[in-house]
CSV table of C-alpha atoms in Angstrom, one decimal:
chain,number,residue,atom,x,y,z
A,1,MET,CA,6.2,-11.0,18.0
A,2,PRO,CA,8.8,-8.1,18.4
A,3,THR,CA,7.6,-4.8,17.2
A,4,SER,CA,9.4,-1.6,16.5
A,5,LEU,CA,6.1,0.6,17.6
A,6,PRO,CA,6.3,2.7,21.0
A,7,LYS,CA,5.2,1.2,24.1
A,8,LEU,CA,4.1,4.8,25.2
A,9,ILE,CA,1.3,5.9,22.9
A,10,SER,CA,1.4,10.0,22.9
A,11,GLU,CA,-1.9,11.9,22.8
A,12,ASN,CA,-1.0,13.2,19.4
A,13,ILE,CA,-0.9,9.5,18.2
A,14,LYS,CA,-4.0,8.8,19.7
A,15,LEU,CA,-5.8,11.7,18.1
A,16,GLY,CA,-4.1,11.0,14.6
A,17,ILE,CA,-2.3,14.3,14.7
A,18,GLU,CA,1.2,12.2,14.7
A,19,LEU,CA,1.9,8.8,13.3
A,20,ALA,CA,3.7,6.3,14.9
A,21,GLY,CA,7.0,5.2,13.2
A,22,ASP,CA,7.2,8.6,10.8
A,23,ASN,CA,10.4,9.9,11.9
A,24,LEU,CA,12.7,7.2,12.4
A,25,ASP,CA,16.7,7.1,12.0
A,26,GLU,CA,18.6,4.8,9.8
A,27,LEU,CA,19.1,2.0,12.5
A,28,GLN,CA,15.4,2.3,13.4
A,29,LEU,CA,14.4,2.0,9.6
A,30,GLU,CA,16.8,-0.9,9.4
A,31,LYS,CA,15.3,-3.0,12.2
A,32,TRP,CA,11.8,-1.9,11.4
A,33,TYR,CA,12.4,-3.0,7.5
A,34,LEU,CA,13.8,-6.4,8.5
A,35,GLN,CA,11.0,-7.0,10.9
A,36,GLU,CA,8.4,-6.4,8.1
A,37,GLN,CA,10.3,-7.7,5.2
A,38,GLU,CA,8.8,-11.5,4.9
A,39,ALA,CA,6.1,-11.1,7.8
A,40,TYR,CA,3.2,-10.9,5.4
A,41,PHE,CA,4.5,-13.5,3.1
A,42,GLU,CA,4.9,-15.9,6.1
A,43,SER,CA,1.4,-15.1,7.6
A,44,ASN,CA,-0.2,-15.2,4.1
A,45,ASP,CA,-2.2,-18.3,3.5
A,46,ALA,CA,-3.1,-20.1,0.3
A,47,GLY,CA,-6.7,-18.4,0.2
A,48,TYR,CA,-5.5,-15.1,-0.3
A,49,ASP,CA,-6.9,-14.8,-4.0
A,50,GLU,CA,-10.2,-16.2,-2.9
A,51,ASP,CA,-10.8,-14.1,0.5
A,52,PRO,CA,-14.1,-12.5,0.2
A,53,TRP,CA,-12.4,-9.1,1.6
A,54,TYR,CA,-9.8,-9.2,-0.9
A,55,LYS,CA,-12.5,-9.9,-3.8
A,56,TYR,CA,-14.3,-7.0,-2.6
A,57,MET,CA,-11.3,-4.7,-2.3
A,58,ARG,CA,-10.6,-5.6,-6.1
A,59,HIS,CA,-13.8,-4.6,-6.9
A,60,THR,CA,-13.6,-0.9,-5.2
A,61,ASN,CA,-10.1,-0.8,-7.1
A,62,ASP,CA,-11.8,-1.0,-10.3
A,63,ASN,CA,-14.9,1.2,-9.4
A,64,ILE,CA,-13.3,4.0,-7.4
A,65,PHE,CA,-9.8,4.1,-8.6
A,66,PHE,CA,-9.0,2.5,-12.2
A,67,SER,CA,-12.3,4.0,-13.5
A,68,ARG,CA,-10.5,7.5,-13.1
A,69,ILE,CA,-7.9,6.7,-15.6
A,70,ASN,CA,-8.3,8.3,-19.2
A,71,PRO,CA,-9.1,5.5,-21.3
A,72,ASN,CA,-7.8,7.5,-24.2
A,73,LEU,CA,-4.3,7.2,-22.4
A,74,GLY,CA,-3.7,4.1,-24.3
A,75,LYS,CA,-0.5,3.2,-22.5
A,76,GLY,CA,1.8,4.6,-19.6
A,77,ASN,CA,3.7,3.9,-16.5
A,78,ILE,CA,1.9,2.4,-13.3
A,79,THR,CA,3.8,1.6,-10.0
A,80,PHE,CA,2.4,-0.6,-7.3
A,81,PHE,CA,3.7,-0.2,-3.9
A,82,GLY,CA,3.8,-3.5,-1.7
A,83,PRO,CA,1.9,-5.5,-4.2
A,84,ALA,CA,2.8,-8.9,-2.6
A,85,ARG,CA,1.6,-11.6,-5.5
A,86,GLY,CA,0.4,-8.6,-7.6
A,87,THR,CA,-3.2,-9.9,-7.6
A,88,GLU,CA,-4.6,-6.2,-7.4
A,89,ALA,CA,-2.6,-5.5,-10.6
A,90,LYS,CA,-4.3,-8.1,-12.6
A,91,ASN,CA,-7.6,-6.6,-13.4
A,92,ILE,CA,-6.0,-3.4,-15.0
A,93,GLN,CA,-3.3,-5.4,-16.8
A,94,ASN,CA,-5.9,-7.4,-18.6
A,95,VAL,CA,-7.5,-4.0,-19.7
A,96,SER,CA,-4.4,-2.2,-20.1
A,97,GLU,CA,-2.0,-4.5,-21.7
A,98,ASP,CA,0.3,-2.2,-23.2
A,99,TRP,CA,1.3,-0.2,-19.9
A,100,HIS,CA,4.7,-0.7,-18.3
A,101,TYR,CA,4.2,-2.1,-14.9
A,102,ASN,CA,6.7,-1.3,-11.7
A,103,PHE,CA,6.4,-3.3,-8.5
A,104,ILE,CA,8.1,-2.0,-5.4
A,105,GLU,CA,8.3,-5.0,-3.1
A,106,SER,CA,10.6,-5.5,-0.1
A,107,SER,CA,10.0,-9.4,0.1
A,108,ASP,CA,12.3,-11.6,-1.8
A,109,ASN,CA,9.8,-14.4,-2.1
A,110,PHE,CA,7.0,-12.2,-3.5
A,111,ARG,CA,9.5,-10.5,-5.8
A,112,GLU,CA,10.0,-14.0,-7.3
A,113,VAL,CA,6.4,-14.5,-7.6
A,114,LEU,CA,6.1,-10.9,-9.6
A,115,GLU,CA,8.8,-11.8,-11.9
A,116,ARG,CA,7.3,-15.1,-12.9
A,117,GLU,CA,3.6,-13.7,-12.9
A,118,PHE,CA,4.4,-10.4,-15.0
A,119,ASN,CA,6.6,-10.5,-17.9
A,120,ASN,CA,8.6,-7.7,-18.8
A,121,SER,CA,7.7,-5.7,-15.7
A,122,ASN,CA,10.2,-4.0,-13.5
A,123,VAL,CA,10.4,-5.4,-9.9
A,124,ILE,CA,12.3,-3.4,-7.6
A,125,GLU,CA,13.7,-3.8,-4.1
A,126,PRO,CA,13.1,-0.6,-2.2
A,127,ASN,CA,15.8,0.7,0.2
A,128,ILE,CA,14.9,1.3,3.9
A,129,PHE,CA,14.6,5.1,3.4
A,130,GLY,CA,11.8,4.6,0.7
A,131,LYS,CA,13.8,5.9,-2.2
A,132,VAL,CA,12.7,4.4,-5.5
A,133,ASN,CA,14.7,4.0,-8.5
A,134,LEU,CA,12.6,5.7,-11.0
A,135,ALA,CA,12.9,9.0,-12.7
A,136,ASP,CA,11.2,12.4,-11.8
A,137,ASN,CA,7.8,12.9,-13.4
A,138,SER,CA,7.9,9.4,-15.0
A,139,GLN,CA,4.8,7.7,-13.5
A,140,ASP,CA,1.2,8.0,-14.8
A,141,VAL,CA,-0.4,6.1,-11.8
A,142,VAL,CA,1.0,5.2,-8.5
A,143,CYS,CA,-0.9,2.6,-6.5
A,144,ALA,CA,-0.7,2.0,-2.7
A,145,PHE,CA,-3.3,-0.6,-1.6
A,146,SER,CA,-3.4,-1.7,1.9
A,147,THR,CA,0.3,-1.2,2.2
A,148,LEU,CA,1.4,2.0,3.7
A,149,HIS,CA,0.3,1.0,7.0
A,150,HIS,CA,3.2,-1.5,7.0
A,151,ILE,CA,5.9,1.1,6.1
A,152,ALA,CA,7.9,3.4,8.2
A,153,ASN,CA,8.6,7.3,7.5
A,154,ILE,CA,5.3,7.6,5.4
A,155,SER,CA,5.9,11.3,4.9
A,156,ASP,CA,9.1,10.8,3.1
A,157,LEU,CA,7.5,7.7,1.0
A,158,LEU,CA,4.7,10.4,0.0
A,159,GLN,CA,7.4,13.2,-1.0
A,160,GLU,CA,9.2,10.3,-3.1
A,161,ILE,CA,5.8,9.2,-5.0
A,162,TYR,CA,5.3,13.0,-5.7
A,163,ARG,CA,8.6,13.0,-7.3
A,164,ILE,CA,8.2,10.1,-9.7
A,165,LEU,CA,4.4,11.1,-10.5
A,166,LYS,CA,3.9,13.0,-13.8
A,167,PRO,CA,2.0,16.3,-13.5
A,168,ASN,CA,-1.6,15.4,-13.3
A,169,GLY,CA,-0.7,11.6,-12.4
A,170,TYR,CA,-2.9,9.9,-10.1
A,171,LEU,CA,-1.9,8.4,-6.6
A,172,PHE,CA,-4.4,5.8,-5.5
A,173,ILE,CA,-4.4,5.1,-1.7
A,174,ARG,CA,-6.5,2.3,-0.1
A,175,GLU,CA,-6.1,1.8,3.7
A,176,PRO,CA,-7.8,-0.9,5.9
A,177,CYS,CA,-8.7,1.5,8.9
A,178,ALA,CA,-7.3,4.4,10.9
A,179,PHE,CA,-7.2,2.2,13.8
A,180,MET,CA,-5.5,-1.3,13.8
A,181,GLY,CA,-5.5,-2.6,17.2
A,182,ASP,CA,-3.2,-1.6,20.2
A,183,TRP,CA,0.3,-3.1,19.4
A,184,ARG,CA,1.4,-3.4,22.8
A,185,TYR,CA,-0.6,-6.5,23.2
A,186,SER,CA,-0.8,-9.6,21.3
A,187,ARG,CA,-2.4,-9.4,18.0
A,188,LYS,CA,-2.7,-11.3,14.5
A,189,ALA,CA,-0.8,-8.8,12.5
A,190,THR,CA,2.7,-8.1,11.1
A,191,PRO,CA,4.9,-6.6,13.8
A,192,ASN,CA,4.7,-2.6,12.9
A,193,GLU,CA,1.2,-2.1,11.0
A,194,ARG,CA,-0.6,0.6,12.5
A,195,GLY,CA,-3.6,2.6,11.4
A,196,ILE,CA,-3.0,5.9,9.6
A,197,SER,CA,-5.5,8.5,10.3
A,198,LYS,CA,-7.3,10.5,7.6
A,199,SER,CA,-6.4,13.7,9.1
A,200,PHE,CA,-2.8,12.7,8.9
A,201,PHE,CA,-3.0,11.7,5.3
A,202,LEU,CA,-4.6,14.9,4.2
A,203,LYS,CA,-2.3,17.4,6.0
A,204,THR,CA,0.9,15.8,4.9
A,205,SER,CA,-0.4,15.2,1.4
A,206,ASN,CA,-1.4,19.1,1.2
A,207,GLU,CA,2.0,19.9,2.6
A,208,ILE,CA,3.9,17.9,-0.2
A,209,GLY,CA,1.7,19.5,-2.9
A,210,TYR,CA,-0.8,17.0,-3.8
A,211,THR,CA,-4.3,17.9,-5.0
A,212,LEU,CA,-6.8,16.0,-3.6
A,213,ASP,CA,-8.9,14.4,-6.3
A,214,SER,CA,-11.6,12.9,-4.4
A,215,ASN,CA,-12.6,13.0,-0.6
A,216,PRO,CA,-11.8,9.7,1.3
A,217,ILE,CA,-14.5,7.4,0.7
A,218,PRO,CA,-15.0,4.7,3.6
A,219,ILE,CA,-15.6,1.2,2.5
A,220,CYS,CA,-18.2,-0.4,4.8
A,221,PHE,CA,-19.5,-3.5,3.2
A,222,GLU,CA,-17.1,-6.1,4.1
A,223,PRO,CA,-19.3,-8.0,6.9
A,224,ILE,CA,-21.9,-8.3,4.5
A,225,ASN,CA,-19.5,-9.4,1.7
A,226,LYS,CA,-18.5,-12.2,4.0
A,227,THR,CA,-21.9,-13.3,4.9
A,228,PHE,CA,-23.0,-13.4,1.3
A,229,SER,CA,-19.8,-15.5,0.8
A,230,ARG,CA,-20.8,-18.0,3.5
A,231,LEU,CA,-24.5,-18.3,2.2
A,232,ASN,CA,-23.2,-19.3,-1.6
């Protein structure tokens, strides 16, 4: 599986000071985008919705992220980056039916699913530069759940998300791990996914102007969750 990630890994990348794939030019971005565009759809099996790991992640969404939304807000605008089938949006949709949903999804196949499953939502195909066709200060909540590690030039995307967020809006980020394996060797992954360090997230977000509402929370019950699933 070809990758756009570097064969030579610098010490700064190893230490999490720099992020591989965060300063690509137009040709490099286009190559990366095409490599990733349908890779997750093609690797995704029918058991996605029932997988214990993803079930537990949806539980953490409700308890760590969505519980922070002001229940008196009533309705607003919420954007999901890389939502795949939109499974992680369904819980909040059931609670907040009056919200307007935007889905930023590169996969043609997943966009078809989203248009079918979420009536009256706005399903948007991103461009390779990470620019989003949404107005300044227009979103109450932006969610990036286990998706940023697939995307190039994360610093630019975080800047774009800052642009579309309302003042006092929330950006919810959940990432699987700061380390996701050595991409120089064969592994079960999409071509360009890589771990993003906590220090990189905090430094970059602070430079853009985000205010940290909650310190990063490690989620460490996945093996237990899978064990209980096997026992049931």
